[in-house]
Structures are given as C-alpha cells and as structure tokens.
Amino acid sequence: MNRPGERFVNLSATATVLSPEPSSVVAFDRAGRLITFARGESFFRRSLGSDLFERHRTAETRWRKLGDPEAVQHFAEARELALAMASEPGEVALRERVEREVAPWTPARLLAERERFDRTYRPIAILPPDQYLSVVVQATEGCTWNRCTFCSFYQDRPFRARGMVELGAHLAAVRELLGGDLARRRSVFLADGNALALGTRRLLPIFDRIARELPGLPVASFVDVWSGEKHDPADWHALVARGLTQVAIGMESGDDELLALVDKPGSVRELASFVAELKAAGVALSLIVIAGLGGERFRVRHREATVAALAALPLDRHDRVYLSPFVEDPASEYARRAAASGLQAMTPEAIADELATLAVALRAAGLRVGRYDLREFFY
C-alpha cells in the first residue's frame, strides 16, 4: 500500500491498479473493466456479469449486492478516478493504457456486460474457493445425481453434456467475454456439478479442445464418489496427461449414516478407495465438509467420524480440506425431512464453534484447511 500522501500506479500484465491516496484503490482487468474499488471503509467487487457487491473492510459483513443505479454510480466514480490520474503531467504510459482500455467502458457499457455474460453462461452455481479466478467452461450442465436432499443448485436443470460443436461455440463466447482478462486467469474449471462423470471417451476430446482454445491452463473440476468410481483407474492417468490437475469432492461427512440420511451417494470406504486412485494418478484434491449438517443429533459423531476419515486418507501438501457452514434451504427436501423427524438445527453460533473445532483437529492431523462459505460466492 502507498504511504500517506503518496499515489500508487501498477501497470502489470494482468491488471491496472491505481491509488491517488491510501483510502482509494481501484483495479481494472486488461480489457479495461472494473475489478475492485476500495473507498474509505467500503470495498466493492464487480462480478464478470457486472453485478456489483459491497462489503465493509473492517466489519464481519457479507457481500451486499447493489442495485443498478448504485452500481452505475460507483462504476462512474472508478472510471473518473482513472481518467483523473491519467491526466496528470508525465503519466505517458498510464495515460495510454487508460485511454485505450479503461476509458471506453462507460458505466452503461459496463452494466450491459450482463447481457453478454447471460448469453455465454448458464448460472454458475458454485466453485471451489481456489477456483474463483478460473475460466469456467460449462462442458456439461447440471448434476448427474442431483438428489442430495440439502442441495438446490441444479434443481432447475437436468444433466446434459454439450456436443463438440456446441462446446466450440461456448468456448469462443467465453474467450470473447473474458478478452484481456484471460491474462488474470490461471486455470480452467470444467463445470457444472460433476462433469467428470462423463465417460473418458467423451472427456478426452473435451480436454483436447480446451487445450487448443485455452493453452497452458491446468484443468480442475467437481466429481462425486459415485460417479468417479465408475472410471477405471487408468482413466485418471489419461486425464492427467491431458491437463487435469485437481478435483473437488463433496465429502460432506465421514459418517455413513448421515450421508445416507441426506441421500449422498458413496460411503467413507468408497471415498478412501477413490481418493487413493486419484492420488496415484497425481491429482490434487479439495475435500469439502459441511459443518452443521445433520443438526444437533449428528453433531459429535459427524465431527469425530469426519476427522477420523480425513486423517486416514493419503493426503499431502497439494491437497486441502474446505470447511463449509451448513445453510439450510427452507424449500429443500432436507428441511422437510428434518421437520418430520424432529431434527434440531444447529444455531449459527454452534456451527461456528464446529467450524473452529474441526479446523483445529484437522490441522493437528497435518492437513491443510480452508473456509468455504457458499454465501460468499459470485463469479
């Protein structure tokens, strides 16, 4: 950060970051579009679809989505800040970049990016935290299982895979939408819910096409135990050779009874076998655990079984466990069953305690642990 009274300019290959004084910092991608804008105690972040979100930097608050009139106002302020700094004497390089990249993005044009985003993508429901800056490629839509009682991400779309012609058009649209912002993206995320459920015969041409259109980017994706175990172990070696480096698995719990209660396919034993196959192929893992799932009735056994199951897996420094607080959807099948069986939900404070306890126990077992709050996600 610049010292008091100093301005700051960073014209990197991936972004333009400007600060006229310490309380204001704005960043633009290499297409010239706003990324983030800090002003005073407020921090703003624009999604790729040009929704603008705000949070306070010094408070424990979540992102608040702003209405379009507010968004347009902040878009204008950020742009004017860049234009003002670029107009100062001696700023030749800054002036050239701002005039070429930032200035053409009027607030109205930036807001209109939403239409282009909606033409390119179906709603992107969720990504692992370490993939928020990936290039999302929706080779499939929906989830092959789509029956977990707590999940409502893909209820509105049946699972389907894009044909190669459609995938090519999608990739072209993705490249056009990102434009210069491709410079900031370090991986590809193969979406939606479990694209790796496809057979290897169908996956290999998809990986080859991605390698041609987005060269040099490693590929990550979701997969579930039920779908993943249908692959021959040799399949994972073939996919790694084509660029697969990481998969995220919704483990949810190490308690088989709880998994059965929420209709999550795959047992803890099957998870262990599948993880061993992936590690043997050289795949890094992100394993997701939901704290608070099963309520007070399962609280202790969920925690203890999960820690035991994770500690027994052949994980290494390339792998991570993500702990996610359970957020119940009142319209879900989980909520209906919980009410019918008298399952007492855990309070937010109790879930926070479980997150902290799980993190301590898992780190003591030598595992890398991160936080994963679904309410914080937007692409």
GROMACS .gro file of C-alpha atoms in nm:
model
  379
    1MET     CA    1   0.000   0.000   0.000
    2ASN     CA    2   0.120   0.351  -0.073
    3ARG     CA    3   0.245   0.561   0.220
    4PRO     CA    4   0.030   0.852   0.347
    5GLY     CA    5   0.011   1.123   0.086
    6GLU     CA    6   0.157   0.904  -0.190
    7ARG     CA    7  -0.011   0.790  -0.506
    8PHE     CA    8   0.036   0.442  -0.648
    9VAL     CA    9   0.034   0.313  -1.005
   10ASN     CA   10   0.084  -0.050  -1.109
   11LEU     CA   11   0.057  -0.128  -1.480
   12SER     CA   12   0.109  -0.504  -1.476
   13ALA     CA   13   0.049  -0.762  -1.745
   14THR     CA   14  -0.267  -0.881  -1.568
   15ALA     CA   15  -0.430  -0.566  -1.427
   16THR     CA   16  -0.418  -0.190  -1.384
   17VAL     CA   17  -0.414  -0.082  -1.018
   18LEU     CA   18  -0.438   0.284  -0.926
   19SER     CA   19  -0.449   0.474  -0.599
   20PRO     CA   20  -0.448   0.854  -0.577
   21GLU     CA   21  -0.422   0.831  -0.196
   22PRO     CA   22  -0.436   0.548   0.061
   23SER     CA   23  -0.813   0.542   0.115
   24SER     CA   24  -0.895   0.487  -0.254
   25VAL     CA   25  -0.770   0.198  -0.468
   26VAL     CA   26  -0.919   0.082  -0.796
   27ALA     CA   27  -0.827  -0.218  -1.014
   28PHE     CA   28  -0.921  -0.286  -1.376
   29ASP     CA   29  -0.867  -0.600  -1.582
   30ARG     CA   30  -0.668  -0.590  -1.906
   31ALA     CA   31  -0.991  -0.550  -2.101
   32GLY     CA   32  -1.035  -0.224  -1.907
   33ARG     CA   33  -1.329  -0.335  -1.692
   34LEU     CA   34  -1.356  -0.264  -1.322
   35ILE     CA   35  -1.249  -0.549  -1.091
   36THR     CA   36  -1.245  -0.390  -0.746
   37PHE     CA   37  -1.281  -0.045  -0.594
   38ALA     CA   38  -1.191   0.044  -0.235
   39ARG     CA   39  -1.306   0.377  -0.096
   40GLY     CA   40  -1.289   0.456   0.271
   41GLU     CA   41  -1.432   0.163   0.465
   42SER     CA   42  -1.622   0.024   0.165
   43PHE     CA   43  -1.486  -0.239  -0.070
   44PHE     CA   44  -1.663  -0.308  -0.399
   45ARG     CA   45  -1.620  -0.603  -0.631
   46ARG     CA   46  -1.775  -0.649  -0.975
   47SER     CA   47  -1.874  -0.993  -1.098
   48LEU     CA   48  -1.800  -1.097  -1.455
   49GLY     CA   49  -2.170  -1.041  -1.522
   50SER     CA   50  -2.139  -0.680  -1.393
   51ASP     CA   51  -2.327  -0.722  -1.069
   52LEU     CA   52  -2.160  -0.501  -0.808
   53PHE     CA   53  -2.116  -0.618  -0.449
   54GLU     CA   54  -2.014  -0.418  -0.143
   55ARG     CA   55  -1.877  -0.508   0.196
   56HIS     CA   56  -1.714  -0.308   0.475
   57ARG     CA   57  -1.345  -0.377   0.515
   58THR     CA   58  -1.340  -0.351   0.894
   59ALA     CA   59  -1.660  -0.540   0.979
   60GLU     CA   60  -1.773  -0.902   0.974
   61THR     CA   61  -2.025  -0.846   0.698
   62ARG     CA   62  -2.118  -1.044   0.388
   63TRP     CA   63  -2.125  -0.912   0.037
   64ARG     CA   64  -2.428  -0.695  -0.037
   65LYS     CA   65  -2.546  -0.686  -0.396
   66LEU     CA   66  -2.614  -0.330  -0.508
   67GLY     CA   67  -2.897  -0.219  -0.731
   68ASP     CA   68  -2.814  -0.099  -1.082
   69PRO     CA   69  -2.842   0.277  -1.002
   70GLU     CA   70  -2.587   0.241  -0.721
   71ALA     CA   71  -2.366   0.020  -0.935
   72VAL     CA   72  -2.363   0.273  -1.218
   73GLN     CA   73  -2.267   0.547  -0.973
   74HIS     CA   74  -1.965   0.350  -0.847
   75PHE     CA   75  -1.869   0.243  -1.199
   76ALA     CA   76  -1.856   0.613  -1.290
   77GLU     CA   77  -1.652   0.706  -0.982
   78ALA     CA   78  -1.393   0.437  -1.052
   79ARG     CA   79  -1.362   0.539  -1.416
   80GLU     CA   80  -1.331   0.908  -1.330
   81LEU     CA   81  -1.058   0.830  -1.078
   82ALA     CA   82  -0.857   0.655  -1.350
   83LEU     CA   83  -0.914   0.935  -1.601
   84ALA     CA   84  -0.808   1.197  -1.347
   85MET     CA   85  -0.485   1.016  -1.258
   86ALA     CA   86  -0.408   0.958  -1.627
   87SER     CA   87  -0.445   1.331  -1.699
   88GLU     CA   88  -0.165   1.430  -1.463
   89PRO     CA   89   0.160   1.555  -1.621
   90GLY     CA   90   0.425   1.299  -1.704
   91GLU     CA   91   0.197   0.993  -1.696
   92VAL     CA   92   0.251   0.883  -2.055
   93ALA     CA   93   0.227   0.506  -2.002
   94LEU     CA   94  -0.069   0.538  -1.766
   95ARG     CA   95  -0.248   0.778  -2.000
   96GLU     CA   96  -0.203   0.544  -2.297
   97ARG     CA   97  -0.335   0.243  -2.107
   98VAL     CA   98  -0.631   0.423  -1.951
   99GLU     CA   99  -0.733   0.581  -2.281
  100ARG     CA  100  -0.701   0.250  -2.464
  101GLU     CA  101  -0.852   0.015  -2.205
  102VAL     CA  102  -1.046   0.190  -1.927
  103ALA     CA  103  -1.196   0.499  -2.090
  104PRO     CA  104  -1.415   0.311  -2.344
  105TRP     CA  105  -1.600   0.139  -2.058
  106THR     CA  106  -1.868   0.390  -1.974
  107PRO     CA  107  -2.097   0.289  -1.684
  108ALA     CA  108  -2.376   0.200  -1.925
  109ARG     CA  109  -2.149  -0.019  -2.135
  110LEU     CA  110  -2.009  -0.191  -1.828
  111LEU     CA  111  -2.357  -0.263  -1.694
  112ALA     CA  112  -2.452  -0.408  -2.034
  113GLU     CA  113  -2.187  -0.679  -1.989
  114ARG     CA  114  -2.457  -0.868  -1.800
  115GLU     CA  115  -2.631  -0.944  -2.130
  116ARG     CA  116  -2.313  -1.087  -2.279
  117PHE     CA  117  -2.248  -1.292  -1.966
  118ASP     CA  118  -2.601  -1.436  -1.975
  119ARG     CA  119  -2.555  -1.534  -2.340
  120THR     CA  120  -2.233  -1.714  -2.254
  121TYR     CA  121  -2.319  -1.898  -1.932
  122ARG     CA  122  -2.600  -2.070  -1.754
  123PRO     CA  123  -2.597  -1.954  -1.390
  124ILE     CA  124  -2.269  -2.061  -1.230
  125ALA     CA  125  -2.395  -2.200  -0.903
  126ILE     CA  126  -2.074  -2.281  -0.719
  127LEU     CA  127  -1.697  -2.314  -0.749
  128PRO     CA  128  -1.432  -2.429  -0.502
  129PRO     CA  129  -1.271  -2.125  -0.334
  130ASP     CA  130  -0.936  -2.177  -0.507
  131GLN     CA  131  -1.111  -2.169  -0.847
  132TYR     CA  132  -1.288  -1.834  -0.818
  133LEU     CA  133  -1.046  -1.690  -1.074
  134SER     CA  134  -1.063  -1.982  -1.314
  135VAL     CA  135  -1.202  -1.980  -1.666
  136VAL     CA  136  -1.531  -2.163  -1.621
  137VAL     CA  137  -1.612  -2.391  -1.913
  138GLN     CA  138  -1.961  -2.541  -1.894
  139ALA     CA  139  -1.894  -2.862  -2.084
  140THR     CA  140  -2.195  -3.004  -1.900
  141GLU     CA  141  -2.498  -2.857  -1.728
  142GLY     CA  142  -2.647  -2.980  -1.404
  143CYS     CA  143  -2.553  -3.279  -1.191
  144THR     CA  144  -2.586  -3.646  -1.278
  145TRP     CA  145  -2.705  -3.737  -0.927
  146ASN     CA  146  -2.898  -3.423  -0.827
  147ARG     CA  147  -3.072  -3.597  -0.536
  148CYS     CA  148  -2.876  -3.481  -0.231
  149THR     CA  149  -3.151  -3.350  -0.006
  150PHE     CA  150  -2.959  -3.041   0.109
  151CYS     CA  151  -2.854  -2.920  -0.237
  152SER     CA  152  -3.068  -2.700  -0.459
  153PHE     CA  153  -2.800  -2.577  -0.702
  154TYR     CA  154  -2.914  -2.772  -1.007
  155GLN     CA  155  -3.281  -2.846  -0.940
  156ASP     CA  156  -3.381  -2.626  -1.234
  157ARG     CA  157  -3.170  -2.806  -1.497
  158PRO     CA  158  -3.142  -3.170  -1.600
  159PHE     CA  159  -2.794  -3.303  -1.660
  160ARG     CA  160  -2.670  -3.281  -2.016
  161ALA     CA  161  -2.337  -3.267  -2.196
  162ARG     CA  162  -2.265  -3.023  -2.475
  163GLY     CA  163  -2.176  -3.174  -2.812
  164MET     CA  164  -1.842  -3.076  -2.958
  165VAL     CA  165  -1.990  -2.818  -3.197
  166GLU     CA  166  -2.182  -2.652  -2.914
  167LEU     CA  167  -1.877  -2.671  -2.688
  168GLY     CA  168  -1.668  -2.496  -2.953
  169ALA     CA  169  -1.921  -2.213  -2.976
  170HIS     CA  170  -1.930  -2.189  -2.596
  171LEU     CA  171  -1.551  -2.170  -2.574
  172ALA     CA  172  -1.545  -1.896  -2.838
  173ALA     CA  173  -1.804  -1.699  -2.639
  174VAL     CA  174  -1.605  -1.747  -2.317
  175ARG     CA  175  -1.286  -1.621  -2.481
  176GLU     CA  176  -1.469  -1.320  -2.625
  177LEU     CA  177  -1.632  -1.236  -2.292
  178LEU     CA  178  -1.308  -1.256  -2.096
  179GLY     CA  179  -1.097  -1.084  -2.359
  180GLY     CA  180  -0.794  -0.924  -2.193
  181ASP     CA  181  -0.898  -1.065  -1.856
  182LEU     CA  182  -0.771  -1.405  -1.970
  183ALA     CA  183  -0.432  -1.278  -1.856
  184ARG     CA  184  -0.554  -1.295  -1.493
  185ARG     CA  185  -0.695  -1.647  -1.515
  186ARG     CA  186  -0.465  -1.932  -1.412
  187SER     CA  187  -0.681  -2.241  -1.460
  188VAL     CA  188  -0.990  -2.385  -1.627
  189PHE     CA  189  -1.280  -2.515  -1.422
  190LEU     CA  190  -1.482  -2.779  -1.603
  191ALA     CA  191  -1.842  -2.724  -1.494
  192ASP     CA  192  -2.117  -2.783  -1.385
  193GLY     CA  193  -2.176  -3.012  -1.086
  194ASN     CA  194  -1.980  -3.321  -1.189
  195ALA     CA  195  -1.861  -3.301  -1.547
  196LEU     CA  196  -1.607  -3.576  -1.478
  197ALA     CA  197  -1.897  -3.819  -1.454
  198LEU     CA  198  -1.880  -3.842  -1.833
  199GLY     CA  199  -1.704  -4.142  -1.978
  200THR     CA  200  -1.338  -4.099  -2.068
  201ARG     CA  201  -1.417  -4.148  -2.437
  202ARG     CA  202  -1.624  -3.828  -2.418
  203LEU     CA  203  -1.393  -3.643  -2.180
  204LEU     CA  204  -1.070  -3.675  -2.377
  205PRO     CA  205  -1.193  -3.474  -2.680
  206ILE     CA  206  -1.326  -3.209  -2.439
  207PHE     CA  207  -0.986  -3.180  -2.273
  208ASP     CA  208  -0.815  -3.166  -2.612
  209ARG     CA  209  -1.044  -2.886  -2.728
  210ILE     CA  210  -0.984  -2.689  -2.410
  211ALA     CA  211  -0.608  -2.730  -2.453
  212ARG     CA  212  -0.634  -2.583  -2.805
  213GLU     CA  213  -0.861  -2.294  -2.710
  214LEU     CA  214  -0.706  -2.214  -2.371
  215PRO     CA  215  -0.348  -2.341  -2.398
  216GLY     CA  216  -0.132  -2.386  -2.093
  217LEU     CA  217  -0.411  -2.372  -1.836
  218PRO     CA  218  -0.449  -2.665  -1.594
  219VAL     CA  219  -0.799  -2.811  -1.551
  220ALA     CA  220  -0.997  -2.867  -1.231
  221SER     CA  221  -1.350  -2.997  -1.179
  222PHE     CA  222  -1.600  -3.137  -0.932
  223VAL     CA  223  -1.656  -3.510  -0.909
  224ASP     CA  224  -1.853  -3.725  -0.668
  225VAL     CA  225  -1.752  -4.066  -0.538
  226TRP     CA  226  -2.046  -4.243  -0.700
  227SER     CA  227  -1.958  -4.115  -1.048
  228GLY     CA  228  -1.583  -4.113  -1.007
  229GLU     CA  229  -1.558  -4.477  -0.906
  230LYS     CA  230  -1.714  -4.579  -1.236
  231HIS     CA  231  -1.391  -4.478  -1.408
  232ASP     CA  232  -1.110  -4.726  -1.448
  233PRO     CA  233  -0.801  -4.608  -1.253
  234ALA     CA  234  -0.618  -4.575  -1.587
  235ASP     CA  235  -0.873  -4.311  -1.691
  236TRP     CA  236  -0.738  -4.067  -1.435
  237HIS     CA  237  -0.384  -4.108  -1.568
  238ALA     CA  238  -0.515  -4.034  -1.919
  239LEU     CA  239  -0.696  -3.721  -1.800
  240VAL     CA  240  -0.391  -3.601  -1.607
  241ALA     CA  241  -0.190  -3.636  -1.927
  242ARG     CA  242  -0.447  -3.405  -2.093
  243GLY     CA  243  -0.424  -3.137  -1.824
  244LEU     CA  244  -0.635  -3.244  -1.524
  245THR     CA  245  -0.459  -3.135  -1.206
  246GLN     CA  246  -0.725  -3.105  -0.938
  247VAL     CA  247  -1.069  -3.234  -0.841
  248ALA     CA  248  -1.307  -3.116  -0.570
  249ILE     CA  249  -1.516  -3.378  -0.391
  250GLY     CA  250  -1.818  -3.300  -0.178
  251MET     CA  251  -1.731  -3.539   0.104
  252GLU     CA  252  -1.982  -3.361   0.335
  253SER     CA  253  -1.925  -3.602   0.628
  254GLY     CA  254  -1.729  -3.905   0.741
  255ASP     CA  255  -2.043  -4.060   0.894
  256ASP     CA  256  -2.209  -4.310   0.662
  257GLU     CA  257  -2.541  -4.287   0.844
  258LEU     CA  258  -2.553  -3.912   0.795
  259LEU     CA  259  -2.459  -3.949   0.428
  260ALA     CA  260  -2.747  -4.195   0.382
  261LEU     CA  261  -2.984  -3.957   0.561
  262VAL     CA  262  -2.911  -3.680   0.309
  263ASP     CA  263  -2.904  -3.916   0.006
  264LYS     CA  264  -2.537  -3.856  -0.062
  265PRO     CA  265  -2.400  -4.142  -0.274
  266GLY     CA  266  -2.078  -4.316  -0.179
  267SER     CA  267  -1.958  -4.448   0.156
  268VAL     CA  268  -1.650  -4.347   0.352
  269ARG     CA  269  -1.483  -4.674   0.246
  270GLU     CA  270  -1.557  -4.597  -0.118
  271LEU     CA  271  -1.425  -4.244  -0.072
  272ALA     CA  272  -1.096  -4.380   0.063
  273SER     CA  273  -1.059  -4.614  -0.234
  274PHE     CA  274  -1.140  -4.338  -0.482
  275VAL     CA  275  -0.902  -4.089  -0.321
  276ALA     CA  276  -0.622  -4.347  -0.340
  277GLU     CA  277  -0.687  -4.386  -0.715
  278LEU     CA  278  -0.678  -4.011  -0.772
  279LYS     CA  279  -0.360  -3.962  -0.570
  280ALA     CA  280  -0.190  -4.247  -0.756
  281ALA     CA  281  -0.267  -4.063  -1.080
  282GLY     CA  282  -0.118  -3.740  -0.947
  283VAL     CA  283  -0.442  -3.547  -0.890
  284ALA     CA  284  -0.462  -3.285  -0.615
  285LEU     CA  285  -0.778  -3.292  -0.404
  286SER     CA  286  -1.012  -3.044  -0.243
  287LEU     CA  287  -1.241  -3.224   0.000
  288ILE     CA  288  -1.548  -3.033   0.118
  289VAL     CA  289  -1.704  -3.091   0.460
  290ILE     CA  290  -2.031  -2.932   0.576
  291ALA     CA  291  -2.031  -2.828   0.942
  292GLY     CA  292  -2.380  -2.838   1.093
  293LEU     CA  293  -2.522  -3.098   0.855
  294GLY     CA  294  -2.747  -3.334   1.049
  295GLY     CA  295  -2.809  -3.082   1.325
  296GLU     CA  296  -2.753  -3.142   1.695
  297ARG     CA  297  -2.840  -3.511   1.667
  298PHE     CA  298  -2.533  -3.580   1.449
  299ARG     CA  299  -2.308  -3.304   1.580
  300VAL     CA  300  -2.049  -3.507   1.772
  301ARG     CA  301  -2.047  -3.819   1.556
  302HIS     CA  302  -2.028  -3.610   1.237
  303ARG     CA  303  -1.724  -3.427   1.369
  304GLU     CA  304  -1.545  -3.732   1.507
  305ALA     CA  305  -1.612  -3.956   1.207
  306THR     CA  306  -1.510  -3.683   0.964
  307VAL     CA  307  -1.179  -3.612   1.137
  308ALA     CA  308  -1.102  -3.985   1.155
  309ALA     CA  309  -1.189  -4.043   0.790
  310LEU     CA  310  -0.982  -3.749   0.666
  311ALA     CA  311  -0.683  -3.834   0.883
  312ALA     CA  312  -0.677  -4.182   0.729
  313LEU     CA  313  -0.665  -4.058   0.368
  314PRO     CA  314  -0.333  -4.037   0.177
  315LEU     CA  315  -0.343  -3.658   0.152
  316ASP     CA  316  -0.035  -3.441   0.108
  317ARG     CA  317   0.066  -3.075   0.085
  318HIS     CA  318  -0.108  -3.038  -0.252
  319ASP     CA  319  -0.447  -3.123  -0.102
  320ARG     CA  320  -0.687  -2.914   0.104
  321VAL     CA  321  -0.994  -2.968   0.319
  322TYR     CA  322  -1.259  -2.698   0.291
  323LEU     CA  323  -1.498  -2.648   0.581
  324SER     CA  324  -1.837  -2.506   0.483
  325PRO     CA  325  -2.108  -2.386   0.725
  326PHE     CA  326  -2.441  -2.554   0.657
  327VAL     CA  327  -2.709  -2.318   0.530
  328GLU     CA  328  -3.048  -2.486   0.519
  329ASP     CA  329  -3.277  -2.413   0.226
  330PRO     CA  330  -3.628  -2.399   0.376
  331ALA     CA  331  -3.771  -2.537   0.049
  332SER     CA  332  -3.533  -2.834   0.034
  333GLU     CA  333  -3.609  -3.200   0.090
  334TYR     CA  334  -3.361  -3.186   0.377
  335ALA     CA  335  -3.575  -2.925   0.555
  336ARG     CA  336  -3.889  -3.135   0.502
  337ARG     CA  337  -3.727  -3.449   0.640
  338ALA     CA  338  -3.569  -3.264   0.931
  339ALA     CA  339  -3.906  -3.123   1.033
  340ALA     CA  340  -4.075  -3.461   1.000
  341SER     CA  341  -3.812  -3.638   1.213
  342GLY     CA  342  -3.766  -3.365   1.473
  343LEU     CA  343  -3.408  -3.298   1.370
  344GLN     CA  344  -3.294  -2.992   1.565
  345ALA     CA  345  -3.093  -2.748   1.359
  346MET     CA  346  -2.771  -2.608   1.500
  347THR     CA  347  -2.760  -2.235   1.565
  348PRO     CA  348  -2.517  -2.018   1.364
  349GLU     CA  349  -2.307  -1.985   1.679
  350ALA     CA  350  -2.294  -2.364   1.723
  351ILE     CA  351  -2.195  -2.410   1.360
  352ALA     CA  352  -1.919  -2.150   1.403
  353ASP     CA  353  -1.793  -2.347   1.703
  354GLU     CA  354  -1.794  -2.668   1.497
  355LEU     CA  355  -1.601  -2.499   1.217
  356ALA     CA  356  -1.334  -2.388   1.463
  357THR     CA  357  -1.317  -2.727   1.637
  358LEU     CA  358  -1.291  -2.914   1.308
  359ALA     CA  359  -1.019  -2.682   1.183
  360VAL     CA  360  -0.808  -2.734   1.494
  361ALA     CA  361  -0.847  -3.113   1.482
  362LEU     CA  362  -0.770  -3.141   1.113
  363ARG     CA  363  -0.466  -2.914   1.131
  364ALA     CA  364  -0.341  -3.122   1.422
  365ALA     CA  365  -0.365  -3.420   1.185
  366GLY     CA  366  -0.135  -3.239   0.944
  367LEU     CA  367  -0.399  -3.135   0.691
  368ARG     CA  368  -0.434  -2.803   0.511
  369VAL     CA  369  -0.769  -2.645   0.598
  370GLY     CA  370  -0.962  -2.358   0.443
  371ARG     CA  371  -1.302  -2.191   0.478
  372TYR     CA  372  -1.573  -2.230   0.215
  373ASP     CA  373  -1.886  -2.018   0.263
  374LEU     CA  374  -2.132  -2.067  -0.022
  375ARG     CA  375  -2.295  -1.733   0.060
  376GLU     CA  376  -1.973  -1.555  -0.034
  377PHE     CA  377  -1.953  -1.687  -0.390
  378PHE     CA  378  -2.011  -1.496  -0.709
  379TYR     CA  379  -1.821  -1.534  -1.036
   0.00000   0.00000   0.00000
